[in-house]
Coordinates of C-alpha atoms in Angstrom, one line a residue:
R1 CA 0.0 0.0 0.0
H2 CA 1.1 3.6 -0.6
R3 CA 0.0 6.8 1.0
Y4 CA 0.2 9.5 -1.7
D5 CA -0.1 13.3 -1.9
H6 CA 0.3 14.8 -5.4
Q7 CA -0.7 18.4 -5.8
G8 CA -3.7 18.0 -3.6
D9 CA -4.6 14.5 -4.9
K10 CA -4.4 12.5 -1.6
G11 CA -5.2 9.0 -0.5
E12 CA -4.0 5.5 0.1
A13 CA -3.8 3.0 -2.7
R14 CA -3.6 -0.8 -2.1
L15 CA -2.4 -3.6 -4.3
R16 CA -2.3 -7.3 -3.8
R17 CA -1.1 -9.4 -6.7
G18 CA 0.6 -12.7 -7.1
V19 CA 0.7 -15.9 -9.0
G20 CA -0.2 -19.5 -8.0
G21 CA 1.4 -22.5 -9.6
R22 CA -0.1 -26.0 -9.9
F23 CA 1.4 -29.2 -11.2
N24 CA -1.4 -31.2 -12.9
H25 CA -1.6 -34.6 -14.7
A26 CA 1.9 -35.6 -13.6
D27 CA 2.9 -39.1 -14.4
T28 CA 4.6 -39.4 -11.0
E29 CA 3.7 -37.8 -7.7
P30 CA 5.7 -34.7 -6.7
S31 CA 7.3 -34.1 -3.3
W32 CA 7.3 -30.7 -1.5
N33 CA 9.8 -29.6 1.2
G34 CA 8.4 -26.2 1.7
K35 CA 10.6 -24.6 -0.9
T36 CA 11.0 -27.0 -3.8
V37 CA 8.7 -29.2 -5.9
A38 CA 10.6 -32.3 -7.0
F39 CA 9.8 -35.3 -9.2
D40 CA 11.8 -38.5 -9.1
L41 CA 12.2 -39.8 -12.6
T42 CA 13.7 -42.9 -14.1
L43 CA 13.1 -43.1 -17.9
A44 CA 14.0 -46.0 -20.1
P45 CA 15.1 -45.2 -23.7
H46 CA 12.1 -43.7 -25.7
E47 CA 10.0 -43.6 -22.5
Q48 CA 8.0 -40.4 -21.9
W49 CA 7.1 -38.4 -18.8
H50 CA 4.5 -35.7 -18.7
C51 CA 3.3 -32.9 -16.3
C52 CA 1.3 -29.7 -16.9
V53 CA 2.3 -26.6 -15.0
D54 CA -0.6 -24.1 -14.6
H55 CA 0.1 -20.5 -13.7
A56 CA -2.9 -18.7 -12.1
P57 CA -2.6 -14.9 -11.6
I58 CA -4.0 -13.5 -8.3
I59 CA -5.4 -10.0 -8.9
D60 CA -6.4 -8.0 -5.8
G61 CA -6.9 -11.2 -3.9
K62 CA -9.0 -13.0 -6.6
E63 CA -7.3 -16.0 -8.2
M64 CA -8.0 -16.3 -11.9
T65 CA -8.9 -19.5 -13.5
P66 CA -6.4 -20.8 -16.1
R67 CA -8.1 -20.6 -19.5
Y68 CA -5.9 -23.3 -21.1
G69 CA -5.2 -26.8 -20.1
C70 CA -2.7 -29.5 -21.1
R71 CA -1.5 -29.4 -24.7
S72 CA -3.4 -26.2 -25.5
F73 CA -1.6 -25.4 -28.7
V74 CA -4.7 -24.4 -30.7
A75 CA -7.9 -22.4 -30.1
Q76 CA -9.8 -23.7 -27.0
D77 CA -13.4 -23.7 -25.8
N78 CA -13.0 -20.7 -23.6
E79 CA -14.4 -17.2 -23.5
Y80 CA -11.3 -15.5 -24.9
D81 CA -10.9 -17.8 -27.9
R82 CA -14.6 -17.8 -28.6
K83 CA -14.7 -14.0 -28.9
S84 CA -11.5 -13.9 -31.0
Q85 CA -12.8 -16.5 -33.4
L86 CA -16.1 -14.6 -33.7
F87 CA -14.3 -11.5 -34.8
L88 CA -12.0 -13.4 -37.2
R89 CA -15.0 -15.1 -38.8
E90 CA -17.1 -12.0 -39.3
A91 CA -14.3 -9.5 -40.3
T92 CA -13.8 -8.6 -43.9
S93 CA -11.4 -11.0 -45.7
F94 CA -8.9 -10.4 -48.5
S95 CA -7.6 -12.5 -51.3
S96 CA -5.8 -12.3 -54.6
R97 CA -5.3 -14.7 -57.6
E98 CA -2.0 -13.0 -58.3
S99 CA 1.2 -14.4 -57.0
E100 CA 4.1 -12.9 -59.0
T101 CA 3.8 -9.4 -57.7
L102 CA 3.5 -7.8 -54.2
S103 CA 0.0 -9.1 -54.0
H104 CA 0.8 -12.0 -51.7
V105 CA 2.5 -9.5 -49.3
V106 CA -0.4 -7.2 -49.4
V107 CA -2.9 -10.0 -48.7
G108 CA -0.6 -11.5 -46.1
A109 CA -0.3 -8.1 -44.2
L110 CA -4.1 -7.5 -44.4
E111 CA -4.9 -11.0 -43.0
Q112 CA -2.1 -11.0 -40.4
S113 CA -3.3 -7.6 -39.1
K114 CA -6.7 -9.2 -38.2
R115 CA -5.0 -11.8 -36.1
D116 CA -2.8 -9.2 -34.4
L117 CA -5.8 -7.1 -33.5
A118 CA -7.4 -10.1 -32.0
S119 CA -4.3 -10.9 -30.0
L120 CA -4.2 -7.3 -28.6
R121 CA -7.8 -7.4 -27.3
L122 CA -8.3 -6.1 -23.8
F123 CA -10.9 -8.5 -22.7
D124 CA -11.7 -6.9 -19.4
M125 CA -12.8 -3.8 -21.3
D126 CA -15.3 -5.7 -23.6
H127 CA -18.6 -3.9 -23.9
N128 CA -20.1 -7.0 -25.6
D129 CA -18.8 -9.7 -27.9
R130 CA -18.9 -7.3 -30.8
A131 CA -17.7 -4.1 -29.0
W132 CA -14.1 -4.2 -27.7
V133 CA -10.9 -2.4 -27.3
A134 CA -7.3 -3.1 -28.5
A135 CA -4.2 -2.5 -26.4
A136 CA -1.7 -0.2 -28.1
G137 CA 1.1 -2.8 -28.6
L138 CA 3.3 -5.5 -27.3
P139 CA 5.4 -5.7 -25.2
L140 CA 5.4 -2.2 -23.8
Y141 CA 1.9 -0.8 -24.3
V142 CA -0.5 -3.4 -23.0
A143 CA -2.9 -0.7 -21.8
L144 CA -5.7 1.6 -22.9
F145 CA -4.3 4.6 -24.9
G146 CA -6.9 7.1 -26.0
R147 CA -5.5 8.3 -29.3
D148 CA -4.0 4.9 -30.2
T149 CA -7.3 3.1 -29.7
L150 CA -9.2 5.7 -31.6
T151 CA -6.8 5.7 -34.5
T152 CA -6.8 1.9 -34.5
S153 CA -10.6 1.7 -34.4
W154 CA -11.3 4.0 -37.4
E155 CA -8.5 2.6 -39.5
A156 CA -9.9 -0.9 -38.8
A157 CA -13.4 0.1 -39.9
P158 CA -13.2 -1.8 -43.2
L159 CA -13.1 -5.0 -41.1
G160 CA -16.2 -4.0 -39.2
P161 CA -17.4 -1.6 -36.6
E162 CA -16.4 -3.6 -33.5
L163 CA -13.4 -1.6 -32.4
M164 CA -15.3 1.8 -32.8
L165 CA -18.2 0.3 -30.9
G166 CA -15.9 -0.7 -28.0
T167 CA -13.5 2.3 -28.0
L168 CA -16.1 5.1 -27.9
P169 CA -18.0 3.9 -24.9
E170 CA -14.9 2.9 -23.0
L171 CA -13.4 6.4 -23.4
V172 CA -16.7 8.0 -22.3
E173 CA -16.3 6.2 -19.0
W174 CA -12.8 7.7 -18.6
Q175 CA -13.6 11.2 -19.8
G176 CA -12.4 13.9 -17.4
K177 CA -14.9 14.9 -14.7
R178 CA -12.9 17.0 -12.3
E179 CA -9.8 19.2 -11.8
N180 CA -6.8 17.1 -11.0
A181 CA -3.5 18.8 -11.9
W182 CA -1.3 15.8 -11.2
R183 CA -3.2 13.8 -13.8
D184 CA -3.7 16.7 -16.1
E185 CA -7.4 15.9 -15.8
E186 CA -10.0 18.6 -16.6
P187 CA -13.8 18.3 -17.2
G188 CA -14.4 17.2 -20.8
R189 CA -10.8 16.2 -21.6
M190 CA -10.4 12.7 -23.0
L191 CA -8.0 10.1 -21.6
H192 CA -4.4 9.7 -22.8
E193 CA -3.5 6.4 -21.0
A194 CA -4.7 4.1 -18.3
H195 CA -2.1 1.6 -17.0
T196 CA -2.6 -1.1 -14.3
G197 CA 1.1 -1.8 -13.4
P198 CA 2.1 -1.5 -9.8
L199 CA 3.5 2.0 -10.0
S200 CA 0.3 3.2 -11.6
A201 CA -2.0 1.3 -9.4
L202 CA -0.3 2.5 -6.2
N203 CA -0.2 6.1 -7.5
Y204 CA 3.5 6.6 -7.6
I205 CA 3.0 7.8 -11.2
P206 CA -0.1 9.3 -12.7
Q207 CA -0.4 6.9 -15.6
G208 CA -3.1 4.9 -13.9
R209 CA -5.4 7.6 -15.3
N210 CA -3.5 10.2 -17.2
Y211 CA -4.9 13.0 -19.5
G212 CA -1.7 14.3 -20.9
S213 CA -2.7 14.3 -24.6
V214 CA -4.5 16.9 -26.8
T215 CA -5.0 14.4 -29.6
T216 CA -7.6 12.2 -28.0
S217 CA -10.1 15.0 -27.4
G218 CA -10.0 15.9 -31.1
F219 CA -10.0 12.3 -32.4
F220 CA -13.1 11.3 -30.4
P221 CA -15.6 13.5 -32.4
F222 CA -13.8 12.5 -35.6
V223 CA -14.2 8.7 -34.9
L224 CA -17.8 9.2 -33.9
A225 CA -18.4 10.7 -37.4
Q226 CA -16.6 7.7 -38.9
L227 CA -18.9 5.3 -37.1
W228 CA -21.8 7.3 -38.5
H229 CA -20.3 7.0 -42.0
W230 CA -20.1 3.3 -41.7
M231 CA -23.3 2.5 -39.9
A232 CA -25.7 5.5 -40.0
D233 CA -27.5 4.3 -36.9
K234 CA -28.8 7.2 -34.8
E235 CA -29.4 5.1 -31.7
M236 CA -25.9 3.7 -32.0
I237 CA -24.2 7.0 -31.9
A238 CA -26.5 8.9 -29.6
P239 CA -24.6 8.1 -26.3
Y240 CA -21.4 9.7 -27.7
V241 CA -22.7 13.0 -29.1
E242 CA -22.6 15.0 -25.8
P243 CA -19.2 13.6 -24.8
A244 CA -17.9 14.6 -28.2
I245 CA -19.3 18.1 -27.7
A246 CA -17.7 18.3 -24.2
A247 CA -14.4 17.3 -25.7
L248 CA -14.6 20.1 -28.3
K249 CA -15.6 22.5 -25.5
W250 CA -12.4 21.5 -23.6
L251 CA -10.3 22.1 -26.7
D252 CA -11.8 25.6 -27.2
E253 CA -11.8 26.8 -23.6
R254 CA -9.0 25.0 -21.9
C255 CA -6.5 24.0 -24.6
D256 CA -6.7 27.5 -26.0
D257 CA -6.3 29.3 -22.8
D258 CA -4.8 32.4 -24.3
H259 CA -7.7 32.6 -26.8
D260 CA -5.5 33.1 -29.9
G261 CA -7.6 30.6 -31.8
F262 CA -5.0 27.7 -31.6
C263 CA -4.9 24.7 -29.4
A264 CA -1.6 24.7 -27.4
Y265 CA -0.5 22.2 -24.8
H266 CA 1.4 22.4 -21.5
T267 CA 1.3 20.1 -18.5
K268 CA 0.1 21.2 -15.1
S269 CA 1.4 18.1 -13.5
E270 CA 4.7 17.8 -11.6
D271 CA 5.1 14.4 -13.2
G272 CA 3.3 15.2 -16.5
V273 CA 4.0 14.6 -20.2
G274 CA 5.9 17.5 -21.6
N275 CA 4.8 17.1 -25.3
Q276 CA 1.1 16.3 -25.5
G277 CA 0.6 16.4 -29.3
W278 CA 0.9 13.5 -31.8
K279 CA 4.6 13.2 -31.1
D280 CA 4.7 12.9 -27.3
S281 CA 8.3 12.0 -26.5
G282 CA 10.2 14.5 -24.5
D283 CA 12.5 15.7 -27.3
A284 CA 10.1 15.5 -30.2
I285 CA 9.5 19.1 -30.9
V286 CA 12.7 20.9 -31.9
S287 CA 13.6 24.3 -33.2
E288 CA 15.4 24.9 -36.5
D289 CA 18.7 25.0 -34.6
G290 CA 18.0 21.6 -32.9
S291 CA 17.1 23.0 -29.4
Q292 CA 14.0 21.9 -27.6
V293 CA 10.9 24.0 -27.9
K294 CA 9.4 24.8 -24.5
P295 CA 5.6 24.6 -23.8
P296 CA 3.0 25.9 -24.4
I297 CA 3.3 24.6 -27.9
A298 CA 0.7 24.7 -30.7
T299 CA 1.7 21.9 -33.1
C300 CA 0.4 22.0 -36.6
E301 CA -1.2 18.5 -36.7
E302 CA -3.3 19.2 -33.6
Q303 CA -4.9 22.2 -35.3
G304 CA -5.7 19.9 -38.2
I305 CA -7.3 17.3 -35.9
V306 CA -9.4 20.0 -34.2
Y307 CA -10.5 21.2 -37.7
A308 CA -11.5 17.6 -38.8
A309 CA -13.3 17.1 -35.5
K310 CA -15.5 20.1 -35.9
A311 CA -16.2 19.6 -39.6
N312 CA -17.1 16.0 -39.2
L313 CA -19.1 16.4 -36.0
A314 CA -21.0 19.3 -37.7
E315 CA -22.2 16.8 -40.3
V316 CA -23.4 14.3 -37.7
L317 CA -25.3 17.1 -35.9
W318 CA -26.9 18.1 -39.1
W319 CA -28.2 14.5 -39.6
L320 CA -29.5 14.5 -36.1
G321 CA -31.6 17.7 -36.7
R322 CA -29.3 20.0 -34.6
K323 CA -28.7 22.3 -37.6
D324 CA -27.9 25.5 -35.7
E325 CA -25.1 23.7 -33.8
A326 CA -23.9 22.1 -37.0
K327 CA -23.7 25.5 -38.8
Q328 CA -21.8 27.0 -35.8
L329 CA -19.2 24.1 -35.8
L330 CA -18.7 24.3 -39.5
H331 CA -18.2 28.0 -39.3
E332 CA -15.6 27.6 -36.5
A333 CA -13.8 25.0 -38.6
G334 CA -13.7 27.4 -41.6
E335 CA -12.3 30.2 -39.4
L336 CA -9.7 27.9 -37.9
K337 CA -8.6 26.9 -41.4
K338 CA -8.1 30.5 -42.4
R339 CA -6.1 31.3 -39.3
F340 CA -4.0 28.2 -39.7
N341 CA -2.8 28.8 -43.2
E342 CA -1.9 32.4 -42.3
A343 CA 0.0 31.5 -39.2
F344 CA 1.7 28.1 -40.1
W345 CA 2.5 28.4 -43.8
M346 CA 6.2 29.0 -44.6
E347 CA 6.3 30.4 -48.2
D348 CA 10.1 30.2 -48.5
E349 CA 10.1 26.5 -47.6
G350 CA 6.8 25.7 -49.4
F351 CA 5.8 23.8 -46.2
I352 CA 3.9 24.0 -43.0
A353 CA 5.7 25.0 -39.8
M354 CA 6.0 22.2 -37.2
A355 CA 4.4 24.3 -34.5
L356 CA 4.0 27.8 -33.0
D357 CA 6.1 28.3 -29.8
S358 CA 5.0 30.1 -26.6
Q359 CA 5.5 33.5 -28.3
R360 CA 3.5 32.2 -31.3
R361 CA 6.6 32.3 -33.5
Q362 CA 6.9 29.6 -36.1
V363 CA 8.9 26.5 -35.3
R364 CA 10.4 26.2 -38.7
S365 CA 11.6 22.5 -38.5
I366 CA 10.6 20.2 -41.4
G367 CA 8.9 17.1 -40.1
S368 CA 6.1 14.6 -40.7
N369 CA 3.6 16.6 -38.6
A370 CA 2.5 18.3 -41.8
L371 CA 1.2 15.2 -43.4
H372 CA -1.6 15.1 -40.9
C373 CA -2.6 18.6 -41.9
V374 CA -3.0 17.5 -45.5
A375 CA -5.0 14.4 -44.4
T376 CA -7.4 16.4 -42.3
G377 CA -8.0 19.0 -45.0
I378 CA -7.0 22.0 -43.1
V379 CA -4.3 23.0 -45.6
D380 CA -5.5 25.3 -48.4
K381 CA -5.9 23.3 -51.7
D382 CA -3.4 25.6 -53.5
L383 CA -0.7 24.7 -50.9
V384 CA -1.2 20.9 -50.9
Q385 CA 1.0 20.0 -54.0
R386 CA 4.0 21.9 -52.6
T387 CA 3.5 20.3 -49.2
M388 CA 3.4 16.8 -50.6
Q389 CA 6.4 17.4 -52.8
R390 CA 8.4 18.5 -49.7
L391 CA 7.3 15.4 -47.8
L392 CA 8.6 13.2 -50.6
A393 CA 11.9 15.0 -51.0
P394 CA 15.0 12.9 -50.3
D395 CA 15.6 14.4 -46.8
M396 CA 12.1 13.4 -45.8
F397 CA 11.3 10.2 -47.8
S398 CA 13.8 7.5 -47.0
G399 CA 12.7 5.2 -49.7
W400 CA 10.9 3.1 -47.1
G401 CA 8.6 5.9 -45.8
V402 CA 8.4 9.4 -44.6
R403 CA 10.8 10.3 -41.7
T404 CA 9.5 12.0 -38.6
L405 CA 12.2 14.7 -39.0
S406 CA 14.2 15.8 -42.0
A407 CA 17.6 14.1 -42.4
E408 CA 19.0 17.6 -42.9
H409 CA 17.9 18.8 -39.5
P410 CA 20.7 19.2 -36.9
A411 CA 18.6 17.1 -34.4
Y412 CA 18.1 14.3 -36.9
N413 CA 18.9 10.8 -35.7
P414 CA 17.6 7.8 -37.7
Y415 CA 17.2 5.9 -34.3
S416 CA 15.4 8.7 -32.4
Y417 CA 11.8 7.9 -31.6
H418 CA 10.4 11.1 -33.1
R419 CA 13.4 12.7 -34.7
G420 CA 14.2 10.5 -37.6
T421 CA 12.5 7.2 -37.5
V422 CA 9.7 6.1 -39.9
W423 CA 6.3 5.3 -38.4
P424 CA 4.0 3.1 -40.5
V425 CA 0.9 4.6 -38.8
E426 CA 1.7 8.1 -40.3
H427 CA 1.4 6.6 -43.8
G428 CA -2.3 6.0 -43.4
P429 CA -3.0 9.7 -43.1
F430 CA -0.4 10.4 -45.8
A431 CA -2.4 8.1 -48.3
V432 CA -5.7 9.6 -47.2
G433 CA -4.4 13.1 -47.8
A434 CA -2.9 12.2 -51.2
Y435 CA -6.1 10.5 -52.3
R436 CA -8.2 13.4 -51.0
Y437 CA -6.5 15.7 -53.6
G438 CA -6.3 13.2 -56.5
L439 CA -2.5 12.6 -56.1
H440 CA -2.7 8.9 -57.0
E441 CA 1.0 8.6 -57.9
D442 CA 1.8 9.7 -54.3
V443 CA -0.6 7.2 -52.9
E444 CA 1.0 4.4 -54.9
R445 CA 4.5 5.4 -54.0
I446 CA 3.9 5.5 -50.2
A447 CA 1.7 2.4 -50.2
R448 CA 4.3 0.4 -52.2
A449 CA 7.1 1.5 -49.8
Q450 CA 5.1 0.3 -46.7
F451 CA 4.2 -3.1 -48.2
E452 CA 7.8 -3.5 -49.3
V453 CA 8.8 -2.9 -45.7
A454 CA 6.2 -5.5 -44.6
K455 CA 7.9 -8.0 -46.9
F456 CA 11.0 -7.9 -44.7
F457 CA 9.3 -8.5 -41.4
D458 CA 8.0 -11.7 -39.9
Y459 CA 4.4 -12.5 -40.8
H460 CA 4.3 -9.4 -43.1
R461 CA 3.7 -7.4 -39.9
L462 CA 4.6 -3.7 -39.8
P463 CA 6.3 -2.7 -36.5
E464 CA 5.7 0.4 -34.5
C465 CA 8.5 2.2 -36.2
F466 CA 11.9 1.5 -37.9
A467 CA 15.1 3.5 -38.5
G468 CA 15.2 6.3 -40.9
H469 CA 18.3 5.3 -43.0
Q470 CA 18.1 6.1 -46.7
R471 CA 17.3 3.2 -48.9
D472 CA 20.4 2.5 -50.9
E473 CA 23.1 -0.1 -51.6
E474 CA 24.4 0.3 -48.0
H475 CA 20.9 0.0 -46.6
P476 CA 19.0 -2.5 -48.8
F477 CA 16.5 -3.2 -46.1
P478 CA 14.8 -1.2 -43.3
A479 CA 16.9 -1.1 -40.1
L480 CA 15.2 -2.2 -36.9
Y481 CA 14.4 0.3 -34.1
P482 CA 15.4 -1.9 -31.2
A483 CA 12.5 -1.0 -28.8
A484 CA 9.7 -1.0 -31.4
N485 CA 6.5 -2.8 -30.3
S486 CA 5.4 -5.6 -32.6
P487 CA 2.6 -6.1 -33.1
Q488 CA 1.5 -2.5 -32.7
A489 CA -2.3 -1.9 -33.1
W490 CA -2.2 1.2 -35.2
S491 CA 0.6 -0.2 -37.4
A492 CA -1.6 -3.2 -38.0
T493 CA -4.5 -1.1 -39.1
T494 CA -2.5 1.2 -41.3
V495 CA -2.6 -1.4 -44.1
Y496 CA -6.4 -1.1 -44.3
T497 CA -6.1 2.7 -44.7
L498 CA -3.5 2.3 -47.5
L499 CA -5.8 -0.1 -49.3
Q500 CA -8.8 2.2 -48.9
A501 CA -6.8 5.0 -50.5
M502 CA -5.7 2.8 -53.4
L503 CA -9.3 1.7 -54.0
G504 CA -10.9 5.0 -53.3
L505 CA -13.2 3.2 -50.9
Q506 CA -15.4 5.5 -48.9
P507 CA -18.6 4.5 -47.1
Y508 CA -21.5 6.8 -46.7
A509 CA -24.1 4.8 -44.8
P510 CA -26.6 7.7 -44.4
L511 CA -27.2 7.3 -48.2
R512 CA -26.7 3.6 -48.2
T513 CA -23.7 4.2 -50.5
L514 CA -20.2 2.8 -50.9
F515 CA -18.1 5.0 -53.2
V516 CA -15.3 3.3 -55.1
D517 CA -12.6 5.1 -57.3
P518 CA -9.8 2.5 -57.7
F519 CA -6.3 3.0 -59.0
L520 CA -4.5 -0.3 -58.7
P521 CA -0.7 -0.2 -59.4
P522 CA 1.2 -2.8 -61.4
W523 CA 2.4 -4.4 -58.2
L524 CA -1.2 -5.1 -57.1
P525 CA -3.1 -6.0 -60.3
E526 CA -5.9 -7.7 -58.5
I527 CA -7.5 -8.0 -55.1
T528 CA -10.8 -9.3 -53.7
I529 CA -12.6 -7.9 -50.6
S530 CA -15.2 -10.2 -49.2
G531 CA -17.9 -9.5 -46.6
M532 CA -17.4 -5.8 -46.1
R533 CA -20.2 -4.3 -44.0
V534 CA -21.8 -0.9 -44.6
A535 CA -24.9 -0.1 -42.6
N536 CA -27.1 -3.2 -42.9
G537 CA -25.5 -4.3 -46.1
V538 CA -22.7 -6.7 -46.9
V539 CA -20.8 -6.6 -50.1
S540 CA -17.9 -8.5 -51.8
L541 CA -15.9 -6.8 -54.6
R542 CA -13.1 -7.8 -56.9
F543 CA -10.9 -5.0 -58.2
F544 CA -8.6 -5.6 -61.2
R545 CA -6.2 -3.7 -63.4
K546 CA -6.9 -3.8 -67.1
K547 CA -4.4 -4.0 -69.9
N548 CA -4.7 -0.3 -70.6
G549 CA -3.6 0.4 -67.0
H550 CA -7.1 1.5 -65.8
T551 CA -8.8 -0.2 -62.8
D552 CA -12.2 -1.7 -62.8
Y553 CA -14.3 -3.7 -60.4
E554 CA -17.1 -6.2 -60.2
I555 CA -19.6 -6.9 -57.5
L556 CA -19.4 -10.6 -56.5
D557 CA -22.1 -10.5 -53.8
Q558 CA -24.4 -7.9 -52.3
R559 CA -26.8 -8.5 -49.5
G560 CA -29.0 -6.1 -47.4
V561 CA -29.4 -2.4 -48.0

C-alpha cells in the first residue's frame, strides 16, 4: 500500500497481486519440502514423462482460473478464444489470384493484421462480444491509450465496426470529470492512457489515469463521425454525441487558454507529459537549430485534428436535426482553417511549420507533422501540392517511408523515436491526404514502400517504427528500431487505410452508398474484398487492373441495403 499526496490528490492505494502454480496430470507424484517441488524420474530409452504446469494470476486477492489446459496449442473452448474467433469469422477478408507481384505480401499483411488485433484485445474492457478495445502494442503498451485506440478503431473500420463500438463507450467512461492537476485531468478532456502496473495502481506515477494528450479529445468526435459514415444508426451514436461536444468545448476553452484561436498544450502536473501532441516523446518538438521547444506549444497537426473534429461532427449534428449547432461548428472549422494557413505556412520553404512556440513564432523545422494537416483537409488546396512534394523530397522520404524529421535537420537521428524514425501509422493519413487531392501517384508510392517494408518483417507485420536510413546499396532493407513494439495496433490497421486510399473506398451509410474510385498499381493488379459491412448491407468486390492500365471492379455478392 502507498499513501500519496500529489498536488492535492491525496489518499491511500492498495495492491495485492501474485501468482499461483499448480502441477497437474503428472505421471509421477511430486514431493514438496516447503521450498521446492521435486519429481523422481527414471526413464528408459524412448519412454515419456508428462506434467502440466498451470500459472494462475492472483489479482487483488482474486485467483484467476487458467483458460488453457494441457497441450493447449490451438484455439480452445473458452471465453477468450470464442470471442477472438467470432471477430475473425465476421471480419472482412482479403484474397488475390495474383502471386508474382507484391499481391501476396499485401494480402498477407491484411490478414495478419486481423490476427494481431485479436491478440491485442483487452478482454476486461469488452462492452459485448462485438464491441471491444485493443491494447496499443506488445510488449510495452498493453494498456488503454486514448489516441491509439481511436486511431486503430477508425482505421480498422473496413473490417467491421467492432473496435469503434468498443472504444467510444470505453473512453466516455474515462472522460475527465474534475480538476486534477497531477493527472492533467479537466472536465471534458479525453484520456491519454490508463495503466494497471504496480507504480500506476499504487499512484506513484499518474499513468493509472492520465490525461496528458491533446490528440484524444479531437480524435473522439472524428471517430464518432466515422462510425456514422459506416453504420448511420442514430441510436448507436446517440450516447457519444454529448461527450464529443464536451471534448470540443475543452479544446476551445482549456486547450486554447490564451484565446488566440489555436490549441496549445502544456502540462500542469509535476510528473506530467511535456509534449502532448501527436509526437509525445520529451525531445520530439525541436527548433530549427535543434534546441528543444518549451511549452506551451501549438503543433500544426493538432490544429488539423481539431478542424477535422469540428467539420465531421457538424455533419453528424446536421443529420440529427441539430442544424444551428452544425452551422456553428462548420463556421468555426472554416475560421480555424483561415487562421491556420496564415500562421503556419512558410512560403520560403513551401511547407507547414511544425508548431508555434510560446511566443507564437513559427517552429520552422521540417517534419512529418504536416502530413496530418493534408489528411485532415486544413491545408489550403493551393498549398497541398508543394507540401506533398516536400514530404517526398530525399531528406524526408527515406525510400521506405516518410521520416518523422528531415535528415538535414541538426537534431536528426535515424534511431530517435520522433526525430528521424519512420512510423507506418503516419502513412495511413499520408495516403488519405494524397487520395483526397487526387494525387494517385503519391498514394501508390507511399503504399508500395510500406508493403515492401512488410515483406522484410516476420508475418508481413509492420512494426511500431523503424530506423530512418536512406534506402540505398548500403541499406538495402529497413533497419530495426530496437525498442519497437510488434505487433502495434495502429501499425496493424495502417494497411487497411493504405488499401482504402488505393481503391478510393469511402462508405456513406446515411445514403446507403459505398463509393469506389480505384487506382491499382502494377504491383497489385488484382484483389478481392469479401464480406465488407456498410450499414445493414454486406458486399464483396473484386478489383482488377486492365491491360490499358485502368482499374475496374465487379460486384461478387451484395446483401442487405
